mmCIF file of C-alpha atoms in Angstrom:
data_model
loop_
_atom_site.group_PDB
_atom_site.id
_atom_site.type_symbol
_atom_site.label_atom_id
_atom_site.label_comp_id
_atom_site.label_asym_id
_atom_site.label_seq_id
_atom_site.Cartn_x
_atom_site.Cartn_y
_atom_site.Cartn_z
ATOM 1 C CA UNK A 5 0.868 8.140 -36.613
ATOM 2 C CA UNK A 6 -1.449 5.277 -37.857
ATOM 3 C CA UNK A 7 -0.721 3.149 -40.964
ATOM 4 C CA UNK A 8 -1.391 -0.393 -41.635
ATOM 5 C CA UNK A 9 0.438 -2.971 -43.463
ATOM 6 C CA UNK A 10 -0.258 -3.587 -47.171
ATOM 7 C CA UNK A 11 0.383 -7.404 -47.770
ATOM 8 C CA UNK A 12 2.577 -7.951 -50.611
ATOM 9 C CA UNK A 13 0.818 -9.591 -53.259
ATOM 10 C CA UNK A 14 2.345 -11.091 -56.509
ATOM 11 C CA UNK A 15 0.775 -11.130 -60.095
ATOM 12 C CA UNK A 16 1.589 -13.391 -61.851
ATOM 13 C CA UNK A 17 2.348 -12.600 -66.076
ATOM 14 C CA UNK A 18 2.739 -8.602 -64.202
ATOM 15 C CA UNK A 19 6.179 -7.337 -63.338
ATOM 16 C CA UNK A 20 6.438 -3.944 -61.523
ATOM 17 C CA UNK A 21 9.972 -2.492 -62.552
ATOM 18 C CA UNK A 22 12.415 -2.022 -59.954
ATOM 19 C CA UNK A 23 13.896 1.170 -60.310
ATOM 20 C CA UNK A 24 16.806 1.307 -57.670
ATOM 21 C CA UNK A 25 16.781 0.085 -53.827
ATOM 22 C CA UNK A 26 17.474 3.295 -51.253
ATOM 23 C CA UNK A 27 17.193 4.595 -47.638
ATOM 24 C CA UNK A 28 13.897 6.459 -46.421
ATOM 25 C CA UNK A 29 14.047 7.911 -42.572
ATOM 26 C CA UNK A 30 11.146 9.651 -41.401
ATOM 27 C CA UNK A 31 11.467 13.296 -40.424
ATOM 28 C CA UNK A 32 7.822 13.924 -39.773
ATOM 29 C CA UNK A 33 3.891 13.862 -40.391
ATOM 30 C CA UNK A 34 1.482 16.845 -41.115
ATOM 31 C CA UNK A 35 -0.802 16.835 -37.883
ATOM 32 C CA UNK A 36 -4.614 16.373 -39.539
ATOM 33 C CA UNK A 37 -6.295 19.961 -38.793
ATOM 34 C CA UNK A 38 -9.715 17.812 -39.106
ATOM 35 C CA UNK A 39 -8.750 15.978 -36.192
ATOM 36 C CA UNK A 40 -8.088 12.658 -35.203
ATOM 37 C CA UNK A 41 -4.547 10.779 -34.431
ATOM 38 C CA UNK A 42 -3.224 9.907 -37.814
ATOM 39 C CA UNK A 43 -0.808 12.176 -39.282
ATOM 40 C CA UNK A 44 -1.696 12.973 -43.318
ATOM 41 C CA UNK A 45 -0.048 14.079 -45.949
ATOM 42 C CA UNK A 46 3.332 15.097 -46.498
ATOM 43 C CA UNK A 47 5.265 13.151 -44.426
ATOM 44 C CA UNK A 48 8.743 14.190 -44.954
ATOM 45 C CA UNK A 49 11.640 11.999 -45.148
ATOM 46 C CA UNK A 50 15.340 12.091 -45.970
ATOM 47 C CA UNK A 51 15.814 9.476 -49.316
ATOM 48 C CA UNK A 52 19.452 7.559 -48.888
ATOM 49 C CA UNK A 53 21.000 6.702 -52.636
ATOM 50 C CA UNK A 54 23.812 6.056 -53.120
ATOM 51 C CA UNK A 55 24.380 9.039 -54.581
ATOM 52 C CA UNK A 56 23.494 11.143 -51.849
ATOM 53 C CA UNK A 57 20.537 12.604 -49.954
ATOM 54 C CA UNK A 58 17.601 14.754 -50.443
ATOM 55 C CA UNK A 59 14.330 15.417 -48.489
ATOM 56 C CA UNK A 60 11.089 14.693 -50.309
ATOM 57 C CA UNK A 61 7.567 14.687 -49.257
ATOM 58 C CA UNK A 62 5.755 11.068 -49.616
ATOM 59 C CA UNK A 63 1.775 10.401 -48.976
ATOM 60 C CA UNK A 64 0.910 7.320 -46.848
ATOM 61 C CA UNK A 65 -0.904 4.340 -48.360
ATOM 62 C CA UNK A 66 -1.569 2.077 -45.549
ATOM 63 C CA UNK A 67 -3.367 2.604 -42.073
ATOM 64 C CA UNK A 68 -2.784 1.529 -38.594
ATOM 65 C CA UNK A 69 0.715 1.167 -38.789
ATOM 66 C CA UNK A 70 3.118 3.290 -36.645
ATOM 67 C CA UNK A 71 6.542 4.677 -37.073
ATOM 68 C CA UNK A 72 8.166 7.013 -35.441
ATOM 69 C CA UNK A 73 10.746 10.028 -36.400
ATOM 70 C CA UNK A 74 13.977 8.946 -37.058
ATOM 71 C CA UNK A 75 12.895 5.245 -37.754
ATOM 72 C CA UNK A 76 14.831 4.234 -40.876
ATOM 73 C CA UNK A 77 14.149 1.437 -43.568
ATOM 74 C CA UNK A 78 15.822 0.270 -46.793
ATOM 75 C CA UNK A 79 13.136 0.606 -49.825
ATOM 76 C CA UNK A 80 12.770 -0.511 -53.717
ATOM 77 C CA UNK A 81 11.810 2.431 -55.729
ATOM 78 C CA UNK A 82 9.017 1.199 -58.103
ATOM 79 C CA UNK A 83 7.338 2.288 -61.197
ATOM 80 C CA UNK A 84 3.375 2.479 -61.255
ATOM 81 C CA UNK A 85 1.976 -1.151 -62.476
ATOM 82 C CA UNK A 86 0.505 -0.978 -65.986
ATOM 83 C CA UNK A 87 -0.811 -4.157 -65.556
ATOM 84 C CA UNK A 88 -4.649 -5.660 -65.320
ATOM 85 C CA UNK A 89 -4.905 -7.473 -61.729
ATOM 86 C CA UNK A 90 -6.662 -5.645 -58.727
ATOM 87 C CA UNK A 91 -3.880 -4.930 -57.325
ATOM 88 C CA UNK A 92 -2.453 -2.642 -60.259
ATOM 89 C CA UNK A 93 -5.574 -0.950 -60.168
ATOM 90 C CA UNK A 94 -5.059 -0.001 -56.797
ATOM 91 C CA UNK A 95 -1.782 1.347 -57.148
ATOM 92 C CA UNK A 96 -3.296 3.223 -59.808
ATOM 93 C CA UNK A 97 -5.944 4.695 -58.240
ATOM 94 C CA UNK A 98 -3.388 5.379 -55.549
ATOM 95 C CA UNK A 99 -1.531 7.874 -57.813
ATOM 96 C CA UNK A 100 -4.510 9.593 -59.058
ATOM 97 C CA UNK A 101 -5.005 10.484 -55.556
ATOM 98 C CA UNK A 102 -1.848 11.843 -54.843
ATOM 99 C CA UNK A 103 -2.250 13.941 -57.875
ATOM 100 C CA UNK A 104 -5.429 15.107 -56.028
ATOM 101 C CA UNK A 105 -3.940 16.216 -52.540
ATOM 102 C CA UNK A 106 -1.402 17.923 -55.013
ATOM 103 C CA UNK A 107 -3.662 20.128 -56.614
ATOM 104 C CA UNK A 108 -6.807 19.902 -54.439
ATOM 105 C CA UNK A 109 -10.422 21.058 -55.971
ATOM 106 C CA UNK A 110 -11.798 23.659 -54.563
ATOM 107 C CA UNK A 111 -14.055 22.476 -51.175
ATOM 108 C CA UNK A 112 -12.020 19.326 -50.915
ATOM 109 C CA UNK A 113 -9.798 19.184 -48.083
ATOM 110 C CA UNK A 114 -6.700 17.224 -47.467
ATOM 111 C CA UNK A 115 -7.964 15.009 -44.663
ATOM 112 C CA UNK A 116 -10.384 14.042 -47.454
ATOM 113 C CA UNK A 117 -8.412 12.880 -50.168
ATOM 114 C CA UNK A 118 -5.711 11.201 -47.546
ATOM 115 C CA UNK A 119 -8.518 8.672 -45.929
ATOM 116 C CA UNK A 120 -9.687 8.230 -49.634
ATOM 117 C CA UNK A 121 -5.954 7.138 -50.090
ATOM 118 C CA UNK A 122 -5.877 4.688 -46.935
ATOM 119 C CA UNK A 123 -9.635 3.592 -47.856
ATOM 120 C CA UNK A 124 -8.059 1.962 -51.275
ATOM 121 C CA UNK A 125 -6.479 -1.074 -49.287
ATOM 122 C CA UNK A 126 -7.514 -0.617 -45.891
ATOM 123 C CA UNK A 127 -11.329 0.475 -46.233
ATOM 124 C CA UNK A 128 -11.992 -2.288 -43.403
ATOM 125 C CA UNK A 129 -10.198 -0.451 -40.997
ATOM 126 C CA UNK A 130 -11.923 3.047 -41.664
ATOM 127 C CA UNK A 131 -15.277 1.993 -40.691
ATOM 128 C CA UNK A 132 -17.221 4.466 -38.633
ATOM 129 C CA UNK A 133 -14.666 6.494 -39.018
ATOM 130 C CA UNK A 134 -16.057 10.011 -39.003
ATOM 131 C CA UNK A 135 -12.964 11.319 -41.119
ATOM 132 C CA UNK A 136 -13.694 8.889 -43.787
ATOM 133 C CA UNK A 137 -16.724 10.528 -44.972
ATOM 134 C CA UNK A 138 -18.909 11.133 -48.536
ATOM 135 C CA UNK A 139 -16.671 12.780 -50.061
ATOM 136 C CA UNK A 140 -13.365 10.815 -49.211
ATOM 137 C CA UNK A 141 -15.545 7.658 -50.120
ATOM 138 C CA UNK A 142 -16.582 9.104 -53.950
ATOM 139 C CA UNK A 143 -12.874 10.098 -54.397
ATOM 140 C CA UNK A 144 -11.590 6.650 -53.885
ATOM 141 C CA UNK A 145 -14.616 4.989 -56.038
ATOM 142 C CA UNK A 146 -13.460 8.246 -59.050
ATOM 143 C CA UNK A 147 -10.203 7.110 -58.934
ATOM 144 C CA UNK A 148 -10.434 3.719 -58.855
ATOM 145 C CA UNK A 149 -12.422 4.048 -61.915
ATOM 146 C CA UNK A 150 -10.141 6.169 -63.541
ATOM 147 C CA UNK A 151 -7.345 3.736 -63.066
ATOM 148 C CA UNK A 152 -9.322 1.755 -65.776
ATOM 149 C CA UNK A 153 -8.522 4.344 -68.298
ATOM 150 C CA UNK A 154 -6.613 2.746 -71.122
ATOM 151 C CA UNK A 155 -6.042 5.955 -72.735
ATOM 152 C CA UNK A 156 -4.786 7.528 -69.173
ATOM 153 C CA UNK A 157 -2.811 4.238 -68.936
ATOM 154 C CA UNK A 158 -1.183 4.101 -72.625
ATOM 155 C CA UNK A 159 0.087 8.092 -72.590
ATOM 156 C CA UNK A 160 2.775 7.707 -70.073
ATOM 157 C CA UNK A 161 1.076 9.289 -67.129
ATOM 158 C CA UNK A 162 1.417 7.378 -64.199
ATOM 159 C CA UNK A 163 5.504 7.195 -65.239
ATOM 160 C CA UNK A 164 5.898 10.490 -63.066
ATOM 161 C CA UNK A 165 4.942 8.753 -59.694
ATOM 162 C CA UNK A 166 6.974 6.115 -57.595
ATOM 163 C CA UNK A 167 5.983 3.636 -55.146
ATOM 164 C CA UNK A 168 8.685 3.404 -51.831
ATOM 165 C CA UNK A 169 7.775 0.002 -50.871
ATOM 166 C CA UNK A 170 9.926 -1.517 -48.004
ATOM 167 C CA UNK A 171 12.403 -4.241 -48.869
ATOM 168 C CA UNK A 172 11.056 -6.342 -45.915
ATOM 169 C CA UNK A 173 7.343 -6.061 -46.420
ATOM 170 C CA UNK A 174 6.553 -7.652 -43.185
ATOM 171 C CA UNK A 175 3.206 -7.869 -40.740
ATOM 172 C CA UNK A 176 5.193 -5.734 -38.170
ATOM 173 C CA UNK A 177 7.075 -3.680 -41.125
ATOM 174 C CA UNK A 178 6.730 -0.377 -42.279
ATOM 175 C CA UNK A 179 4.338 1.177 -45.109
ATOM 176 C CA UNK A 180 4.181 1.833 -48.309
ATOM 177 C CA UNK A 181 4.689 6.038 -49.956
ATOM 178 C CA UNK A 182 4.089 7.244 -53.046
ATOM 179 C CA UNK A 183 5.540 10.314 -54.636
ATOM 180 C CA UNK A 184 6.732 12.238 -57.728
ATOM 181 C CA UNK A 185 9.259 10.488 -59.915
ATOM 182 C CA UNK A 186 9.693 13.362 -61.914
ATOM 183 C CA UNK A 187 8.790 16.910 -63.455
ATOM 184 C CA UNK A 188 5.788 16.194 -65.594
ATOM 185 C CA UNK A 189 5.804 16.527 -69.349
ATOM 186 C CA UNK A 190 3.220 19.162 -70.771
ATOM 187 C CA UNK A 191 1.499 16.481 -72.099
ATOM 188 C CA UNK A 192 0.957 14.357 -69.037
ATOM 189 C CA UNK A 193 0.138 17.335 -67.002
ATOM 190 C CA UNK A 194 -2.555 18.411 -69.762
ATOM 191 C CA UNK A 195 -3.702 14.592 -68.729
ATOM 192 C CA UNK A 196 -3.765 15.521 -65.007
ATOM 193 C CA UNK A 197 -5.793 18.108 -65.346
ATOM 194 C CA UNK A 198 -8.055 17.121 -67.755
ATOM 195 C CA UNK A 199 -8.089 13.928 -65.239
ATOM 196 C CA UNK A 200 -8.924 16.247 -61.921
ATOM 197 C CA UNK A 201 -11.545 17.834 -63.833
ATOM 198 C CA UNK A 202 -13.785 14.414 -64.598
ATOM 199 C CA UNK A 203 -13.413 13.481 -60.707
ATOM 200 C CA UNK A 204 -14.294 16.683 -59.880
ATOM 201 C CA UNK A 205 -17.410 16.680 -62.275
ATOM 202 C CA UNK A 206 -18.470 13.389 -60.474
ATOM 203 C CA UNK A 207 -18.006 14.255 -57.055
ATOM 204 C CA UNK A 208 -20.141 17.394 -57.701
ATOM 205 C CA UNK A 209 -22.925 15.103 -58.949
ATOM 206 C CA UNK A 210 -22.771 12.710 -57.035
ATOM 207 C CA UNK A 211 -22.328 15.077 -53.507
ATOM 208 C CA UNK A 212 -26.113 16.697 -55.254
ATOM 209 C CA UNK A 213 -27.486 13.550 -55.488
ATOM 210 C CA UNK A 214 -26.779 12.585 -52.306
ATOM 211 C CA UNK A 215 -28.259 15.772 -50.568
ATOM 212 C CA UNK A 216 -31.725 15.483 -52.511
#
């Protein structure tokens, strides 16, 4: 399994809120049926708390990192940034993407929308990459423009995801997950479709255009 290191970067004026610090040990990957070495999306782990344990299925954010089942790390539970910096944008964009692999559009495969995912911080390491193709490319650039959406941003939305991020954010450390923080409200998951819909819309177009 490849993943690679996000470096911890700090905003200034731009707190991310903490929601509790935990346990995640890896179970396993989801082999890629496109091919290639990197496991995708879910990777299922077993989440430590304090009170208790439960299994729960993350999506990868970072590339060219490895670890291995059974490897265990302590991790801060965060909320998705609200704030303005690149860096919020990302993790933005991040979460619109797992919303994607969640509820796929028709045509669009998994593989896709997970090297869209690692393309967000690592796109230098996907080059030539045959995996990382149009369509993974014009769902990262959709999503990183919807993570601009002040109206997306200002409903609530991105409260139902959570970033795992490890507490020792290291060059040789582990990677960063995302997942569900909890059940959607009707109203944000009106928002996530409506959401899936535009990207969709654009993809289409911009797939035609690119075939003319």
């Amino acid at each position: 399994m490849k993943f690679a290191l996000l470096v911890s970067i700090v905003c200034l004026g731009v707190a991310t809120a903490v929601v509790k610090a935990d346990t995640l040990t890896l179970n396993s990957g989801t082999v890629n049926p496109s091919g290639g070495s990197a496991d995708i999306y879910p990777y299922s782990f077993q989440l430590g708390s304090p009170s208790g344990t439960s299994t729960v299925n993350l999506m990868c954010l970072n590339y060219n990192r490895e670890v291995t089942p059974g490897e265990s790390w302590s991790i801060t539970e965060e909320s998705i940034p609200t704030g303005n910096s690149a860096m919020d944008q990302d993790y933005r964009a991040d979460a619109i993407l797992y919303s994607e692999i969640l509820h796929p559009q028709a045509g669009v495969t998994a593989s896709e929308v997970q090297y869209a995912e690692w393309s967000i911080f690592d796109s230098a390491d996907l080059m030539g990459n045959s995996l990382f193709d149009s369509t993974a490319e014009v769902l990262a650039s959709n999503a990183l423009h919807a993570a601009n959406d002040q109206q997306l941003i200002s409903s609530g939305y991105f409260n139902q995801f959570t970033l795992y991020i490890p507490a020792n954010d290291t060059s040789s450390g582990p990677q960063e997950f995302i997942g569900t923080a909890t059940t959607p409200e009707p109203s944000s998951l009106m928002l996530f479709g409506s959401g899936l819909i535009g990207m969709a819309g654009v993809l289409r177009r911009k797939l035609v255009r690119s075939k003319v």
